[in-house]
Every structure is written in structure tokens, then in C-alpha cells.
C-alpha positions as CSV (number, residue, x, y, z in Angstrom):
1,M,67.1,50.3,-183.2
2,S,70.2,51.6,-184.9
3,V,70.5,55.1,-186.3
4,A,70.8,53.7,-189.8
5,R,67.5,51.8,-189.5
6,R,65.8,54.9,-188.0
7,G,67.0,56.9,-191.0
8,L,65.7,54.2,-193.5
9,L,62.3,54.2,-191.7
10,L,62.2,58.0,-191.9
11,L,63.1,57.8,-195.6
12,V,60.3,55.4,-196.3
13,I,57.8,57.7,-194.5
14,L,59.0,60.7,-196.4
15,L,58.8,58.9,-199.8
16,S,55.3,57.7,-198.9
17,F,54.2,61.2,-198.0
18,G,55.7,62.5,-201.2
19,R,53.9,60.1,-203.5
20,L,50.6,61.0,-201.8
21,M,51.2,64.7,-202.1
22,W,52.3,64.5,-205.7
23,R,49.4,65.5,-207.9
24,L,47.1,65.4,-204.9
25,D,44.8,67.8,-206.8
26,Q,45.4,66.3,-210.2
27,H,41.8,65.3,-210.9
28,N,38.5,66.9,-210.1
29,L,36.4,65.9,-207.1
30,L,34.5,62.6,-207.4
31,F,30.8,62.5,-206.6
32,D,31.5,60.7,-203.2
33,E,34.0,63.5,-202.4
34,S,31.4,66.1,-203.0
35,L,29.3,64.3,-200.4
36,S,32.2,64.5,-198.0
37,L,32.5,68.3,-198.7
38,Q,28.7,68.7,-198.2
39,R,28.7,67.0,-194.9
40,A,31.8,68.8,-193.7
41,E,30.1,72.2,-194.4
42,Y,27.1,71.4,-192.2
43,S,26.7,72.3,-188.6
44,W,28.2,70.0,-186.0
45,P,24.8,68.5,-185.0
46,D,24.0,67.8,-188.6
47,I,27.5,66.2,-189.1
48,V,26.8,63.9,-186.2
49,R,23.3,63.0,-187.4
50,G,24.7,62.3,-190.9
51,R,22.2,64.7,-192.5
52,L,22.5,65.1,-196.3
53,T,20.2,67.5,-198.2
54,I,19.4,67.0,-201.9
55,S,18.0,69.9,-203.8
56,D,16.9,70.5,-207.4
57,G,16.6,74.2,-207.1
58,V,12.9,74.2,-206.0
59,A,12.4,71.3,-203.6
60,S,14.7,69.8,-201.0
61,V,14.8,66.3,-199.4
62,H,16.7,65.5,-196.2
63,T,18.4,62.1,-196.2
64,T,20.8,60.2,-193.9
65,D,24.3,59.3,-195.1
66,Q,25.5,55.7,-195.1
67,H,28.6,56.6,-193.1
68,P,29.0,57.7,-189.5
69,F,30.4,61.1,-188.5
70,G,34.0,60.7,-187.4
71,Y,35.8,61.3,-190.6
72,F,33.5,64.2,-191.6
73,A,34.1,65.9,-188.3
74,L,37.9,65.8,-188.9
75,L,37.4,67.0,-192.5
76,S,35.2,69.8,-191.2
77,L,38.1,71.2,-189.2
78,F,40.2,71.3,-192.3
79,V,37.4,72.9,-194.4
80,R,36.9,75.6,-191.7
81,T,40.7,76.4,-191.4
82,A,42.4,75.4,-194.7
83,G,39.6,76.1,-197.2
84,K,37.9,73.9,-199.8
85,S,40.5,73.3,-202.5
86,E,40.9,69.8,-203.8
87,F,44.3,69.7,-202.0
88,A,42.8,70.8,-198.7
89,L,39.9,68.4,-198.9
90,R,42.2,65.4,-199.7
91,F,45.0,66.2,-197.2
92,P,43.4,64.4,-194.2
93,A,43.2,61.2,-196.3
94,A,46.7,61.6,-197.5
95,A,48.0,62.3,-194.0
96,A,46.3,59.1,-192.7
97,G,47.7,57.2,-195.7
98,T,51.2,58.4,-194.7
99,L,50.8,57.4,-191.1
100,L,49.7,53.9,-192.1
101,G,53.3,53.0,-192.8
102,P,54.8,53.8,-189.4
103,A,51.7,52.5,-187.7
104,A,52.0,49.1,-189.5
105,W,55.7,49.1,-188.6
106,A,55.0,49.7,-184.9
107,L,52.3,46.9,-184.8
108,A,54.5,44.4,-186.7
109,R,57.5,45.2,-184.4
110,R,55.3,44.7,-181.3
111,L,54.1,41.3,-182.6
112,T,57.7,40.3,-183.5
113,R,58.8,41.1,-180.0
114,R,56.0,38.9,-178.7
115,G,57.2,36.1,-180.9
116,A,54.1,36.1,-183.1
117,L,55.9,37.2,-186.3
118,P,59.3,36.2,-187.7
119,A,62.2,38.7,-187.4
120,G,62.3,41.2,-190.2
121,S,58.5,41.3,-190.6
122,A,58.3,45.0,-189.5
123,A,60.8,46.1,-192.2
124,W,58.9,44.3,-195.0
125,A,55.5,45.5,-193.6
126,V,56.3,49.2,-193.5
127,V,57.5,49.2,-197.1
128,L,54.5,47.1,-198.3
129,V,52.0,49.4,-196.6
130,A,53.8,52.7,-197.4
131,F,53.8,51.9,-201.1
132,A,50.6,49.9,-201.5
133,P,48.6,51.1,-204.6
134,F,45.4,50.7,-202.6
135,F,46.5,53.4,-200.2
136,L,47.6,55.6,-203.0
137,W,44.1,55.4,-204.5
138,Y,42.3,56.3,-201.3
139,G,45.0,58.5,-199.9
140,Q,44.2,60.9,-202.7
141,E,40.4,60.8,-202.2
142,A,38.5,62.9,-199.7
143,R,36.9,59.9,-198.0
144,M,37.6,57.7,-194.9
145,Y,39.2,54.7,-196.5
146,T,42.7,55.4,-195.2
147,L,41.6,56.7,-191.8
148,T,39.6,53.5,-191.1
149,P,42.6,51.1,-191.5
150,L,44.8,53.6,-189.5
151,L,42.4,53.5,-186.6
152,A,42.1,49.8,-186.9
153,V,45.9,49.5,-186.5
154,V,46.0,52.0,-183.7
155,S,43.3,50.4,-181.7
156,T,44.8,46.9,-182.2
157,Y,48.2,48.2,-181.2
158,A,46.7,49.8,-178.0
159,L,45.1,46.4,-177.2
160,L,48.5,44.6,-177.6
161,R,50.2,47.1,-175.3
162,W,47.3,46.8,-172.8
163,D,47.8,43.0,-172.8
164,E,51.5,43.5,-171.9
165,A,51.1,46.3,-169.3
166,S,50.3,46.2,-165.6
167,G,49.1,48.6,-162.9
168,R,48.4,52.2,-163.9
169,N,49.8,51.8,-167.4
170,R,47.3,49.0,-168.1
171,S,44.4,51.4,-167.2
172,L,45.8,54.1,-169.4
173,L,46.2,51.8,-172.3
174,A,42.7,50.5,-171.8
175,G,41.5,54.1,-172.1
176,A,43.6,54.5,-175.2
177,Y,42.0,51.4,-176.7
178,I,38.5,52.5,-175.9
179,G,39.2,56.0,-177.4
180,S,40.8,54.7,-180.6
181,A,38.1,51.9,-181.0
182,A,35.4,54.6,-180.5
183,A,37.0,56.7,-183.2
184,L,37.2,53.7,-185.5
185,L,33.5,52.9,-185.0
186,S,32.6,56.5,-185.7
187,T,34.5,56.4,-189.0
188,H,33.0,53.4,-190.8
189,F,30.1,51.1,-189.9
190,F,31.9,48.0,-191.1
191,S,34.4,48.6,-188.3
192,V,32.1,46.6,-186.1
193,F,33.5,43.5,-187.9
194,L,36.8,44.1,-186.0
195,L,35.2,44.0,-182.6
196,P,34.8,40.2,-182.5
197,V,38.5,39.9,-183.3
198,H,39.3,42.3,-180.4
199,G,36.8,40.4,-178.2
200,I,38.6,37.1,-178.8
201,F,41.9,38.7,-178.0
202,I,40.6,40.2,-174.8
203,Y,39.2,36.8,-173.9
204,S,42.6,35.2,-174.4
205,S,44.2,37.9,-172.3
206,L,41.7,37.8,-169.4
207,I,41.2,34.0,-169.3
208,R,44.0,33.8,-166.7
209,Q,41.9,35.9,-164.4
210,G,38.8,33.6,-164.8
211,R,36.6,32.4,-167.5
212,R,33.5,34.3,-166.4
213,W,35.2,37.7,-166.3
214,A,36.9,37.0,-169.7
215,L,33.6,35.9,-171.3
216,A,31.8,38.9,-169.9
217,A,34.3,41.4,-171.3
218,A,34.6,39.7,-174.7
219,G,30.9,39.1,-175.0
220,G,30.1,42.7,-174.0
221,L,32.4,44.0,-176.7
222,I,31.0,41.7,-179.4
223,A,27.4,42.5,-178.3
224,L,28.2,46.2,-178.6
225,G,29.3,45.6,-182.1
226,G,26.1,43.7,-182.9
227,V,24.0,46.6,-181.5
228,I,25.9,49.2,-183.6
229,G,25.7,47.0,-186.7
230,L,21.9,46.6,-186.3
231,A,21.5,50.3,-185.7
232,A,23.7,51.1,-188.8
233,A,21.7,48.6,-190.9
234,T,18.4,50.3,-189.8
235,I,19.7,53.7,-190.6
236,I,20.9,52.7,-194.1
237,L,18.1,50.4,-195.1
238,R,15.3,52.8,-194.1
239,Q,16.4,55.3,-196.8
240,I,14.5,55.6,-200.1
241,G,16.1,53.2,-202.5
242,A,18.3,51.7,-199.8
243,G,20.4,48.8,-200.8
244,T,20.3,49.4,-204.5
245,N,24.0,50.4,-204.5
246,F,25.1,47.1,-202.7
247,S,25.9,44.0,-204.6
248,A,25.3,40.3,-203.8
249,V,28.6,38.8,-204.9
250,S,29.7,35.2,-204.5
251,P,32.4,34.4,-201.9
252,P,35.0,33.6,-204.6
253,I,34.5,36.9,-206.4
254,L,34.5,38.8,-203.1
255,V,37.8,37.2,-202.0
256,R,39.4,37.7,-205.4
257,D,38.3,41.4,-205.5
258,L,39.7,42.1,-202.1
259,L,42.9,40.2,-202.8
260,N,43.5,42.2,-206.0
261,A,42.6,45.5,-204.5
262,F,44.9,45.1,-201.4
263,S,47.8,43.7,-203.5
264,L,47.8,45.9,-206.7
265,G,45.0,48.4,-206.1
266,P,41.4,48.8,-207.4
267,G,42.6,49.7,-210.9
268,A,44.5,46.5,-211.6
269,D,42.9,44.1,-214.1
270,V,42.4,41.0,-212.0
271,S,42.2,38.7,-215.0
272,R,45.6,39.9,-216.2
273,W,47.4,40.0,-212.8
274,L,45.8,37.1,-211.0
275,W,49.1,35.3,-210.9
276,L,50.7,38.2,-208.9
277,D,47.6,38.4,-206.7
278,L,48.1,34.7,-205.9
279,L,51.7,35.4,-205.0
280,F,50.6,37.9,-202.4
281,A,48.1,35.4,-201.1
282,V,50.7,32.7,-200.8
283,L,53.1,35.0,-198.9
284,A,50.2,36.0,-196.6
285,A,49.4,32.4,-196.0
286,A,53.0,31.7,-195.3
287,G,53.1,34.5,-192.7
288,A,49.9,33.1,-191.1
289,V,51.2,29.5,-191.0
290,W,54.4,30.8,-189.3
291,G,52.3,32.4,-186.5
292,L,50.2,29.3,-186.0
293,W,53.1,26.7,-186.3
294,T,53.9,26.3,-182.6
295,R,51.9,26.7,-179.4
296,A,54.3,29.4,-178.2
297,R,53.6,31.5,-181.3
298,R,49.9,31.0,-181.0
299,A,50.0,32.0,-177.3
300,A,51.9,35.1,-178.3
301,G,49.1,36.1,-180.6
302,G,50.3,34.5,-183.8
303,W,46.6,34.0,-184.8
304,L,45.7,37.6,-184.4
305,L,46.5,38.9,-187.9
306,L,44.9,35.9,-189.6
307,L,41.7,36.4,-187.6
308,W,41.8,40.1,-188.3
309,A,42.2,39.6,-192.1
310,G,39.7,36.8,-192.3
311,L,36.9,37.1,-189.8
312,P,35.5,40.4,-191.1
313,V,35.4,39.0,-194.6
314,I,33.5,35.9,-193.4
315,L,31.0,38.1,-191.5
316,L,30.5,40.1,-194.6
317,M,29.8,37.0,-196.6
318,I,27.2,35.8,-194.1
319,I,25.5,39.2,-194.2
320,N,25.7,39.4,-197.9
321,A,23.9,36.1,-198.2
322,L,21.0,37.6,-196.3
323,Q,21.1,41.2,-197.5
324,P,23.4,42.5,-200.3
325,A,26.0,44.6,-198.4
326,Y,29.1,44.8,-200.6
327,M,30.1,47.7,-202.8
328,T,33.9,47.7,-203.4
329,A,37.0,46.7,-201.6
330,R,37.4,50.2,-200.1
331,H,34.6,49.4,-197.6
332,M,36.7,46.5,-196.2
333,S,39.8,48.7,-195.9
334,L,40.0,47.9,-192.2
335,V,41.5,44.4,-193.0
336,S,44.0,45.7,-195.6
337,V,46.9,46.4,-193.2
338,A,46.6,43.0,-191.5
339,F,46.8,41.3,-194.9
340,L,49.9,43.3,-195.9
341,I,51.7,42.6,-192.6
342,L,51.0,38.9,-193.2
343,V,52.6,39.3,-196.6
344,G,55.6,41.0,-195.0
345,A,55.8,38.1,-192.5
346,G,55.8,35.6,-195.3
347,L,58.7,37.5,-197.0
348,A,60.5,37.6,-193.7
349,W,60.1,33.8,-193.2
350,V,61.4,33.2,-196.7
351,G,64.3,35.5,-196.0
352,S,65.3,33.7,-192.9
353,R,65.8,30.6,-195.0
354,R,66.9,31.9,-198.4
355,L,67.7,35.6,-198.4
356,W,68.3,35.7,-202.1
357,L,64.9,34.1,-202.7
358,A,63.1,36.7,-200.5
359,G,64.9,39.4,-202.5
360,A,63.9,38.0,-205.8
361,I,60.2,37.6,-204.7
362,G,60.3,41.1,-203.2
363,L,61.5,42.5,-206.5
364,V,58.5,40.9,-208.3
365,V,56.1,42.1,-205.6
366,F,57.3,45.6,-205.4
367,G,57.7,45.8,-209.2
368,G,54.0,45.0,-209.6
369,M,53.1,47.6,-206.9
370,A,55.3,50.2,-208.6
371,Y,53.7,49.5,-212.0
372,A,50.2,49.7,-210.6
373,S,51.1,53.0,-208.9
374,Y,52.4,54.3,-212.2
375,R,49.2,53.3,-214.0
376,Y,47.2,55.1,-211.3
377,Y,49.0,58.4,-212.1
378,E,48.6,57.9,-215.8
379,D,45.0,56.6,-216.0
380,S,43.3,58.8,-213.4
381,A,44.6,62.2,-214.3
382,N,41.1,63.3,-215.3
383,G,39.2,60.3,-213.9
384,T,36.0,62.3,-213.3
385,G,36.1,64.3,-216.5
386,D,37.2,67.9,-216.7
387,L,34.5,69.4,-214.5
388,A,36.8,72.4,-213.7
389,G,37.4,73.0,-217.5
390,M,33.6,72.8,-218.1
391,G,33.0,75.2,-215.3
392,A,35.6,77.7,-216.6
393,Y,34.0,77.4,-220.1
394,L,30.5,78.1,-218.7
395,A,31.8,81.0,-216.6
396,A,33.2,82.6,-219.7
397,E,30.3,81.9,-222.0
398,V,27.1,82.5,-219.9
399,Q,25.2,85.7,-220.4
400,P,22.4,87.5,-218.6
401,G,19.1,85.7,-219.3
402,D,20.7,82.3,-219.6
403,I,19.7,79.3,-217.6
404,L,21.8,76.2,-216.8
405,I,19.8,73.0,-216.7
406,L,21.8,70.4,-214.8
407,S,21.2,66.6,-214.3
408,A,20.8,64.6,-211.1
409,P,20.0,66.7,-207.9
410,E,22.5,64.6,-205.9
411,N,25.3,66.1,-208.0
412,L,24.3,69.7,-207.1
413,R,27.2,70.3,-204.7
414,L,29.7,69.1,-207.3
415,Y,28.2,71.5,-209.8
416,E,28.3,74.3,-207.3
417,Y,31.9,73.6,-206.7
418,Y,33.0,73.9,-210.3
419,F,30.2,75.8,-212.2
420,P,29.3,79.5,-212.1
421,L,26.1,79.0,-210.1
422,N,27.0,82.0,-208.0
423,L,26.1,84.1,-211.0
424,T,22.4,83.5,-210.5
425,Q,22.0,86.7,-208.6
426,E,23.3,88.6,-211.6
427,G,20.9,87.2,-214.1
428,V,22.0,83.6,-214.8
429,A,19.6,81.0,-213.4
430,W,19.9,77.2,-212.8
431,R,17.7,74.3,-212.4
432,V,18.2,70.5,-211.9
433,L,16.0,68.3,-214.2
434,P,14.7,65.7,-213.7
435,G,14.1,67.0,-210.2
436,I,13.8,65.1,-207.0
437,S,10.5,63.5,-208.1
438,G,12.1,62.1,-211.2
439,L,11.1,62.4,-214.9
440,S,7.4,63.0,-215.3
441,D,4.9,65.1,-217.3
442,D,5.7,68.0,-214.9
443,T,9.3,67.9,-216.2
444,Y,8.2,68.8,-219.7
445,R,5.9,71.5,-218.4
446,V,8.8,73.0,-216.4
447,L,11.0,72.9,-219.5
448,E,8.3,74.7,-221.6
449,Q,8.1,77.4,-218.9
450,L,11.9,77.8,-218.7
451,R,12.0,78.0,-222.5
452,S,9.6,80.9,-222.5
453,E,11.4,82.8,-219.7
454,H,15.1,82.6,-220.7
455,R,17.1,84.0,-223.6
456,R,19.4,80.9,-224.0
457,I,19.4,77.4,-222.4
458,W,22.5,75.4,-221.4
459,L,22.1,71.7,-221.0
460,V,24.9,70.3,-218.8
461,N,25.2,66.5,-219.0
462,A,21.5,66.4,-219.7
463,Y,19.3,63.4,-219.3
464,E,18.7,61.9,-222.7
465,P,14.9,62.5,-222.9
466,I,15.5,66.1,-222.0
467,R,18.1,66.4,-224.8
468,E,15.6,64.9,-227.2
469,W,12.9,67.3,-226.1
470,M,15.1,70.3,-226.5
471,Q,16.3,69.2,-229.9
472,E,12.7,69.0,-231.0
473,E,11.5,72.3,-229.4
474,G,14.6,74.5,-229.5
475,F,17.6,75.1,-231.6
476,R,21.0,73.8,-230.7
477,V,23.8,76.3,-231.4
478,R,26.8,74.5,-230.2
479,E,28.2,71.6,-228.1
480,A,31.4,71.4,-226.0
481,G,32.8,68.2,-224.8
482,F,35.0,67.7,-221.8
483,E,36.1,64.0,-221.7
484,S,38.4,61.6,-219.9
485,P,39.0,57.9,-220.4
486,I,36.0,57.0,-218.1
487,A,33.8,60.0,-218.2
488,V,32.1,62.2,-220.9
489,L,30.9,65.6,-219.9
490,R,28.9,67.7,-222.4
491,A,27.6,71.3,-222.4
492,E,25.1,72.2,-225.1
493,L,23.8,75.6,-225.9
494,Y,20.2,76.0,-227.2
495,L,18.0,78.8,-228.3
496,P,14.4,78.5,-227.0
497,K,13.1,78.4,-230.6
498,R,14.3,78.3,-234.2
499,P,15.8,81.7,-235.0
500,I,14.0,82.3,-238.3
501,T,11.0,84.6,-238.4
502,D,9.1,86.8,-240.8
503,E,9.7,89.9,-238.6
504,A,11.3,90.8,-235.3
505,T,11.3,93.7,-232.8
506,I,14.7,95.3,-233.3
507,A,16.2,97.7,-230.8
508,H,18.5,99.3,-233.3
509,P,17.3,98.8,-236.9
510,T,19.7,99.1,-239.8
511,D,19.7,98.4,-243.5
512,I,23.3,97.5,-244.3
513,L,24.4,95.3,-247.3
514,I,27.5,93.2,-246.7
515,G,28.8,91.9,-250.0
516,E,26.0,91.1,-252.3
517,D,24.2,88.4,-250.3
518,V,23.9,89.4,-246.7
519,R,21.9,92.2,-245.1
520,L,22.2,93.4,-241.5
521,R,18.7,94.5,-240.4
522,G,19.6,95.5,-236.9
523,Y,21.5,94.8,-233.7
524,D,21.5,95.1,-230.0
525,V,24.3,95.3,-227.4
526,G,23.5,94.0,-223.9
527,Q,25.3,94.3,-220.6
528,A,27.9,91.7,-219.6
529,L,27.8,90.0,-216.2
530,A,31.2,91.5,-215.4
531,S,33.8,93.7,-217.2
532,N,35.9,90.6,-218.1
533,Q,33.1,88.5,-219.4
534,R,31.4,88.3,-222.8
535,V,29.1,91.1,-223.9
536,P,25.7,89.7,-225.2
537,I,25.0,90.9,-228.8
538,T,22.0,90.3,-231.0
539,L,22.4,90.4,-234.8
540,Y,19.4,90.4,-237.1
541,W,20.5,89.0,-240.5
542,Q,18.6,88.7,-243.7
543,A,19.5,86.8,-246.9
544,N,19.4,89.4,-249.8
545,G,19.1,86.5,-252.3
546,P,20.1,82.9,-252.5
547,I,23.5,82.6,-250.7
548,E,25.8,80.0,-252.2
549,R,28.8,80.7,-249.9
550,R,29.6,80.1,-246.2
551,Y,30.7,83.2,-244.5
552,K,32.3,84.0,-241.1
553,Y,32.4,87.2,-239.2
554,V,34.7,89.1,-236.9
555,L,33.0,91.0,-234.1
556,Q,34.7,93.2,-231.5
557,L,34.1,96.3,-229.4
558,V,36.3,99.3,-230.3
559,V,36.8,102.8,-228.9
560,K,37.1,105.7,-231.3
561,D,39.0,108.5,-229.8
562,A,38.8,112.2,-230.6
563,D,41.4,111.9,-233.4
564,G,39.4,109.1,-235.1
565,R,41.8,106.3,-234.1
566,L,40.3,103.0,-233.2
567,H,41.4,101.1,-230.0
568,A,40.2,97.5,-230.3
569,L,39.2,95.2,-227.6
570,P,39.5,91.4,-228.0
571,R,37.4,89.9,-230.8
572,T,35.1,87.0,-231.6
573,E,35.6,85.2,-234.8
574,R,33.1,82.5,-235.8
575,E,30.6,81.3,-238.4
576,P,27.0,82.4,-237.7
577,F,25.5,80.1,-235.1
578,D,28.8,78.3,-234.8
579,G,28.0,76.6,-238.1
580,S,24.7,75.2,-236.9
581,L,22.8,77.5,-239.3
582,P,25.4,78.6,-241.9
583,T,24.6,81.4,-244.4
584,M,23.9,78.9,-247.2
585,E,20.8,77.7,-245.2
586,W,19.3,81.1,-244.6
587,P,15.9,81.4,-246.4
588,Q,15.6,84.5,-248.6
589,G,13.7,87.4,-247.1
590,K,13.4,86.0,-243.5
591,I,14.9,87.5,-240.4
592,V,17.6,85.4,-238.9
593,T,18.2,86.3,-235.2
594,E,21.6,85.4,-233.9
595,L,22.4,85.7,-230.2
596,T,26.2,86.1,-230.2
597,D,28.8,87.9,-228.1
598,A,32.0,89.9,-228.1
599,P,34.7,89.6,-225.4
600,G,34.4,92.2,-222.8
601,A,37.5,94.0,-221.4
602,P,38.2,97.0,-219.3
603,W,38.2,100.3,-221.2
604,P,41.6,101.0,-222.7
605,E,43.6,102.9,-220.1
606,G,44.0,106.6,-220.8
607,V,41.7,106.6,-223.8
608,E,38.7,108.8,-224.1
609,G,36.2,108.4,-226.9
610,R,33.0,106.6,-228.1
611,L,32.3,102.9,-228.1
612,Y,31.4,101.1,-231.3
613,L,30.7,97.5,-232.4
614,A,33.0,96.6,-235.3
615,L,31.9,93.9,-237.7
616,Q,33.7,92.3,-240.7
617,M,32.5,89.4,-242.8
618,Y,34.6,87.1,-245.0
619,D,34.4,84.0,-247.2
620,T,35.3,80.8,-245.3
621,E,37.1,79.3,-248.3
622,T,38.8,82.3,-250.0
623,L,39.2,84.4,-246.8
624,E,38.2,87.4,-248.9
625,K,36.6,90.1,-246.9
626,L,33.2,91.4,-248.0
627,P,32.6,95.1,-248.8
628,V,30.0,97.1,-246.8
629,T,27.5,99.3,-248.6
630,A,24.0,100.8,-248.2
631,L,24.9,102.3,-244.8
632,A,21.6,103.0,-243.2
633,G,22.3,102.8,-239.5
634,G,26.1,102.4,-239.5
635,E,29.4,103.6,-240.9
636,T,32.6,102.1,-242.3
637,T,36.3,102.6,-241.8
638,D,38.5,103.7,-244.6
639,D,39.0,100.1,-245.9
640,G,35.3,99.9,-246.7
641,M,35.0,96.5,-245.2
642,T,34.8,97.2,-241.5
643,L,31.3,98.2,-240.3
644,L,31.0,100.4,-237.2
645,L,27.8,100.3,-235.2
646,S,27.2,102.8,-232.5
647,V,26.9,101.4,-229.0
648,P,24.2,103.2,-227.0
649,S,25.4,105.7,-224.4
650,G,25.2,104.4,-220.8
651,W,26.3,100.9,-221.9
């Protein structure tokens, strides 16, 4: 191999690595990725057993994952050494996706040397695999869908080398095959579909030494695959609700789905790009025909890639007719590289006859792949919704006495990753509802109890019946949405009950008139969770008469030094109850209790003095500030429109 070709191969590998590293942490973790993290965090025995624990904050249920342990053992090493960032969690998949290119090149080159593929197949194959949109999708996902095809290529390559070797090298390569095949089987249960292909190849290799020995070796490998497959089916189907996430699809739909995914990626619209998918299929068929065309090519293994790409799909169709077993193309990723090498072989065959035609077809093929990759980056920037943004919002907004009510106990590890559940020890609680047992009368009894125990309630992506119940029984203050093209995340803040009463127990009573319409009957200042988080404040309002205007207020903590100068901390500016209960709707004479807050911040450096709560109110339309009078329990600044309320000592 010339230096120039080695340089081009290295360039392709580096470009492939770069595209997988670019924006590797661009979107939040998917639900499946949170399962990967959860398994990687467990002890080694639990990783091997496939144990998954689901909790709703009260009860826990132990389940068994649908995937074997190999990938999660590898991921666990990264978690324990590189941390749990999105980048670190996805790096093993990206690394496997990068290695797929050179692995496909090595396999195609070996088959070309044997005479099973046309010259030039390896060059086409490495570029096709290195830039396939399918491997971009799953090379940036913390799952096993790039490691599985990589191990399929490595084990098949080891088998080819074993077939060509002799003496001690043959034994060493047999060990390499056994090791890589074992790693493959430990990565995805569908890997057993490749064992019959390997068994047939072993039979063709050993037939020269006797039919009985060849049948025994091949049959033993195929039987092993059957045993592993039955064991995997037993593990999966004995779970509660087993099989509900599998689909019974017809063979034409299955083939079309796989063809579209391996050609242009899972995100491509198959109805729009069917013509290009069919071009990939024609090229793959051409590559397969070339390998089967003569006896010499068949003897060299020209049938291997076709059998590898086709037999696992046929086996899946047979199983799917008996028991739904298909989810998406990612679970058949072990055949993806064989298909793309066949496409490369088809392009190489065309190029051997009409180089210009192969170049033109290649431009169409790679143009479609490039466009699909571009759409991946554009469409999936926040494919799961902005969980991190919602988590940051909640971390800034939660106060002591709050509770987060989350949905779906299986999502708990995802919530823990992004949400401030670590604040529970400091006064913020959480609970998943409906719980493990599902929605029942107990759910509403739990809600009633939580409503009586907590100051405020956050519903996070709440189950609709729970939202409806809270809207009837509580009072919604605000809603914050965190959306993406395919996901809508919602955080809603509720008070346990409607905040209008005839009387209230007030820690610091006042009788302060603001403007002509609004009285402040008292206030309270609580403790923030941390110095940089919001300080919980309770304001007790009263309508002095019918209020015909909407007002807003500015609220902030200030330090008054010995010279009477005020040093202000950051401020809150909002309409009462964030507009959910504006001043025009306050009933005359009733106490309106608002749970609000002011930004907390470290005490101004070098300043000594006393802490006050500063309050201003203004008309939302005219922006005119309201004067403060009747100062029973407070004082004003020189402007007569800024109310100062003393914060208790020891705050």
C-alpha cells in the first residue's frame, strides 16, 4: 500500500472521528442512554446480571435489562475513570463508530485479496462506512449500536484470517475469533443471528478435512447460538409487560426500514428518499452478484457478505412471525457493515467498467449521505427536549418546603441527572407519580397528603390526570415550557390551595397602603437553600377597595450601612402570582397570600449594616410608581415610593 493511500486512509479516519466528536454532547441524554448510565453505575455482578432497579421514591422494583452486559461493562470503565458527562458517556460509542471505517477497510481488503470482491472495494467501503449517517446517529448515543457491528466485523475478519492460516497462527487466530465472537454475543442478543453465517463459513473451511468434523464444528456453533437465543428470549419475555415494545412488522416494511436506515440513517423520510435507498440496494445487489458470478469467487467466500447481510434478517422475519421481536433498525446493526461493503463492491464493479459512471453514482450516493448527516445535526440539536435547561430552571427556582412531582418511575435516573434532586436533604422533596403500581385511588390519596405537607408543588411533565387534579384542588402560579421539535417538557408551579382567605397567621404584620388600592398586611422572609439561590418571601396583600388596574412590583434585598446608604442585591420584578391572580381580581377585604422570592446573593463585600426587604409597586400600563403611606410596620426611602421592611436578625 503506497504512502499516498495510507495518508488518504488516515484522513478518512480522522474526518470520521471529527464528525462524531463534533457536538457529541449537543443534546441531552435519551431515556435509553439513562438506562446505560444506570447499568454502568452498578456493581460488576449487577452489570453482568443485567439488573435494573426502578424506584418511585417509596417502592423499588428490580428488573432485568433486555441487553447483555458487554457494552455496559466497557461503559462502566469510562464512568469510573472519565466521569458522567454526556461527552464521556457517548465517547465509547463514538470511538467504536470511528473504528468501523478502518475495520471495514481491512475486511474488504482481505476479501479482495481472496478474490471475493472486485478491486477497489475496500476504498469505497471505508468511505461509505466512515460517513454513513446510521453510524453518526448511533456513534453519538451512549448505546451499543456501533460496538455491535464493530465486533461483528472483527470476529468475521478473525475467521477469514483463521481460514488462511496454518500451524500455530491458525490456533492463535481461532482464539482471536472465539474472544471477539464472545465479546459480540455479550453486547447484543441479536448477535446470535451471525453465528449461523460463521458456522456455514467454518463448514466450508473444514470440509476439506472431512464432512463429519466440519458438520460437528459448524453445528456446534449454530447450536450454541440457538441456546443463547432461547436463554435471551426467556430472560426478556419473563419480564412484566415483556414484548410490548416489539413490533410485528411485515417483511416488506422490515426490509424497507433496514435499507433506509443503513443507507441514509434512521431520520430520513423513506417515502421521500425511496429512490436513493433503491440505488443503494441495486449497488449492493451488484456487489453480491459479482461475488457469486464464478465458482472461483464463490470458493473464495464471495457469498459471505450476502449471507451476512441477509440471513440474520430472514431469521428475524421467522421469529417475528411467531413472536414480535422488531423495534428499530438499530437492533440489526450487526448486518449494516456487510451491506455497505456490498454497496462499495457494486461501485467498484461499475468503476472497473466505466470509471466516470461510478464517479457520478458515487456523487449521488455520498451527496445523499452528506445531506442526511447535515439534517441530523440540524434536527436533533435538542431531540429530547431541554432537560438540562429545565433542571437549571428548577435548581434556581425551588425553595425550602417545595416538592417536585415527577412522571414515570423509569425516568428517575434521567431526572436525577439533570434535576436538583440532590437538594432533598436541604428541604426540597421529590416523588414520582403515578408510582410503580400505576394510577389508582392511592395516587390521589398520596397527592392529598403531599398537598398538606408542602409549601409549593412542582409538576414536572405530569401525567394528565394528575394535572387535572391539581388544577381542581390547588392553584397554578406559573408554567415554564422547554420544547424541541419532537419533545415538549413542562414544569408547572402550584400552591396547595387557592391563596385567598378571610384571615391568616402573619409572622410580621404590617398595615401599609401602597397607592390608593393595595394594602400590605404583612410579610415573612425565609431561608434560601444556598447563598446564590432565591430567598423565599411571603407577602400578605389586601385590596383596599375595588382595584381597576394591574400592578407589578419590584422586590429585592438591600443592605443599609451606617451612613444610611443602600446597597442593593439583584431584584425580582413580576406581576403578583406571575399574572395568574392579577390585582384586578383580588376580592375586597380578603387576605391574598403570595409566595414569592427575591434573588439571593453574597453579602456586599466590605459593607456592614442591616438587611431590609425593598418593595416598589407600579402600574403595568403607565409604569407610574405608587406612593407608600400609612407606614405601620415599615419605612420608606426619600422618594416615598420605596418601602423598606426589616429582615429579622439571624437571617
